[in-house]
């Protein structure tokens, strides 16, 4: 499915699907926060390390399926498929956006 997502969010999904991890710095605030699997990653270096660790552990792809905008919050439902236990999964990505960048991201089933 081809959704129209804000540039920062589209860049995040492009990176999640194997794109250049250094592009995360363009879409996240320097002090941004990502919460995934009950772990919080604060700041660009920690977010880049989180993406790198996920890539080293598993091969996967993520496909945004639907998006709902509420004020500064954007909720994107995505399908995650890969060589990890429980695949495929449908996950909810809640982005808090500010001035065209991602302030925070929470990922949960």
Tab-separated table of C-alpha atoms in Angstrom:
chain	number	residue	atom	x	y	z
A	1	UNK	CA	0.000	0.000	0.000
A	2	UNK	CA	1.307	3.453	-0.855
A	3	UNK	CA	0.483	5.991	1.879
A	4	UNK	CA	1.251	9.693	1.812
A	5	UNK	CA	3.374	10.106	4.931
A	6	UNK	CA	5.275	13.170	6.174
A	7	UNK	CA	8.850	13.222	4.850
A	8	UNK	CA	10.436	12.439	8.226
A	9	UNK	CA	8.162	9.430	8.746
A	10	UNK	CA	8.742	8.155	5.204
A	11	UNK	CA	12.498	8.489	5.734
A	12	UNK	CA	12.202	6.503	8.978
A	13	UNK	CA	10.416	3.646	7.162
A	14	UNK	CA	12.921	3.801	4.281
A	15	UNK	CA	15.784	3.415	6.781
A	16	UNK	CA	13.891	0.612	8.553
A	17	UNK	CA	13.742	-1.200	5.220
A	18	UNK	CA	17.514	-1.151	4.724
A	19	UNK	CA	18.179	2.484	3.858
A	20	UNK	CA	21.205	4.453	5.050
A	21	UNK	CA	21.038	4.680	8.865
A	22	UNK	CA	22.747	8.088	8.794
A	23	UNK	CA	19.509	9.516	7.325
A	24	UNK	CA	17.873	9.130	10.756
A	25	UNK	CA	19.624	12.332	11.834
A	26	UNK	CA	17.580	14.261	9.253
A	27	UNK	CA	14.214	12.995	10.466
A	28	UNK	CA	14.631	12.846	14.276
A	29	UNK	CA	15.343	15.666	16.712
A	30	UNK	CA	18.805	15.359	18.294
A	31	UNK	CA	17.200	14.463	21.655
A	32	UNK	CA	14.372	12.345	20.198
A	33	UNK	CA	13.132	9.237	21.987
A	34	UNK	CA	12.145	5.841	20.554
A	35	UNK	CA	10.399	3.230	22.687
A	36	UNK	CA	10.329	-0.306	21.280
A	37	UNK	CA	9.955	-3.650	23.089
A	38	UNK	CA	9.726	-1.790	26.428
A	39	UNK	CA	13.158	-0.200	25.897
A	40	UNK	CA	13.748	3.509	25.365
A	41	UNK	CA	16.479	4.863	23.093
A	42	UNK	CA	17.204	8.576	23.626
A	43	UNK	CA	19.177	10.706	21.145
A	44	UNK	CA	20.339	10.147	17.570
A	45	UNK	CA	23.333	7.956	18.491
A	46	UNK	CA	21.131	5.623	20.568
A	47	UNK	CA	18.439	5.507	17.852
A	48	UNK	CA	21.036	4.685	15.182
A	49	UNK	CA	22.513	1.959	17.439
A	50	UNK	CA	19.003	0.503	17.984
A	51	UNK	CA	18.447	0.310	14.205
A	52	UNK	CA	21.898	-1.232	13.675
A	53	UNK	CA	21.289	-3.879	16.364
A	54	UNK	CA	17.925	-4.804	14.822
A	55	UNK	CA	19.564	-5.233	11.411
A	56	UNK	CA	22.314	-7.420	12.850
A	57	UNK	CA	19.836	-9.624	14.713
A	58	UNK	CA	17.199	-10.102	12.000
A	59	UNK	CA	16.345	-9.673	8.347
A	60	UNK	CA	12.992	-7.912	8.049
A	61	UNK	CA	10.825	-5.492	6.119
A	62	UNK	CA	8.151	-3.112	7.348
A	63	UNK	CA	5.171	-1.954	5.297
A	64	UNK	CA	2.970	0.934	6.459
A	65	UNK	CA	-0.674	-0.088	5.992
A	66	UNK	CA	-2.749	2.777	7.416
A	67	UNK	CA	-2.199	6.156	9.039
A	68	UNK	CA	-4.295	8.375	11.317
A	69	UNK	CA	-3.365	11.963	12.207
A	70	UNK	CA	-4.369	13.531	15.570
A	71	UNK	CA	-2.901	17.005	16.131
A	72	UNK	CA	0.892	16.500	16.338
A	73	UNK	CA	0.545	12.717	16.690
A	74	UNK	CA	0.580	10.368	13.702
A	75	UNK	CA	-0.337	6.720	14.239
A	76	UNK	CA	0.870	4.329	11.528
A	77	UNK	CA	-0.142	0.674	11.491
A	78	UNK	CA	2.557	-1.379	9.786
A	79	UNK	CA	3.176	-5.013	8.946
A	80	UNK	CA	6.586	-6.343	9.978
A	81	UNK	CA	7.782	-9.522	8.253
A	82	UNK	CA	11.118	-11.229	8.832
A	83	UNK	CA	13.122	-14.052	10.354
A	84	UNK	CA	12.202	-13.276	13.958
A	85	UNK	CA	9.893	-15.154	16.354
A	86	UNK	CA	6.235	-14.307	15.810
A	87	UNK	CA	6.623	-13.039	12.241
A	88	UNK	CA	4.598	-11.540	10.718
A	89	UNK	CA	3.481	-8.874	13.184
A	90	UNK	CA	1.228	-5.877	12.903
A	91	UNK	CA	2.642	-2.995	14.943
A	92	UNK	CA	1.405	0.462	15.775
A	93	UNK	CA	3.958	3.274	15.365
A	94	UNK	CA	2.939	6.474	17.160
A	95	UNK	CA	5.007	9.435	15.993
A	96	UNK	CA	5.011	12.777	17.784
A	97	UNK	CA	5.944	15.309	15.120
A	98	UNK	CA	7.192	18.852	15.585
A	99	UNK	CA	8.352	21.228	12.836
A	100	UNK	CA	8.592	18.402	10.309
A	101	UNK	CA	10.765	16.167	12.491
A	102	UNK	CA	10.104	13.238	14.796
A	103	UNK	CA	10.176	14.216	18.468
A	104	UNK	CA	9.275	10.707	19.694
A	105	UNK	CA	8.224	7.300	18.416
A	106	UNK	CA	6.487	4.539	20.332
A	107	UNK	CA	6.192	1.089	18.739
A	108	UNK	CA	3.774	-1.467	20.198
A	109	UNK	CA	1.504	-4.320	19.070
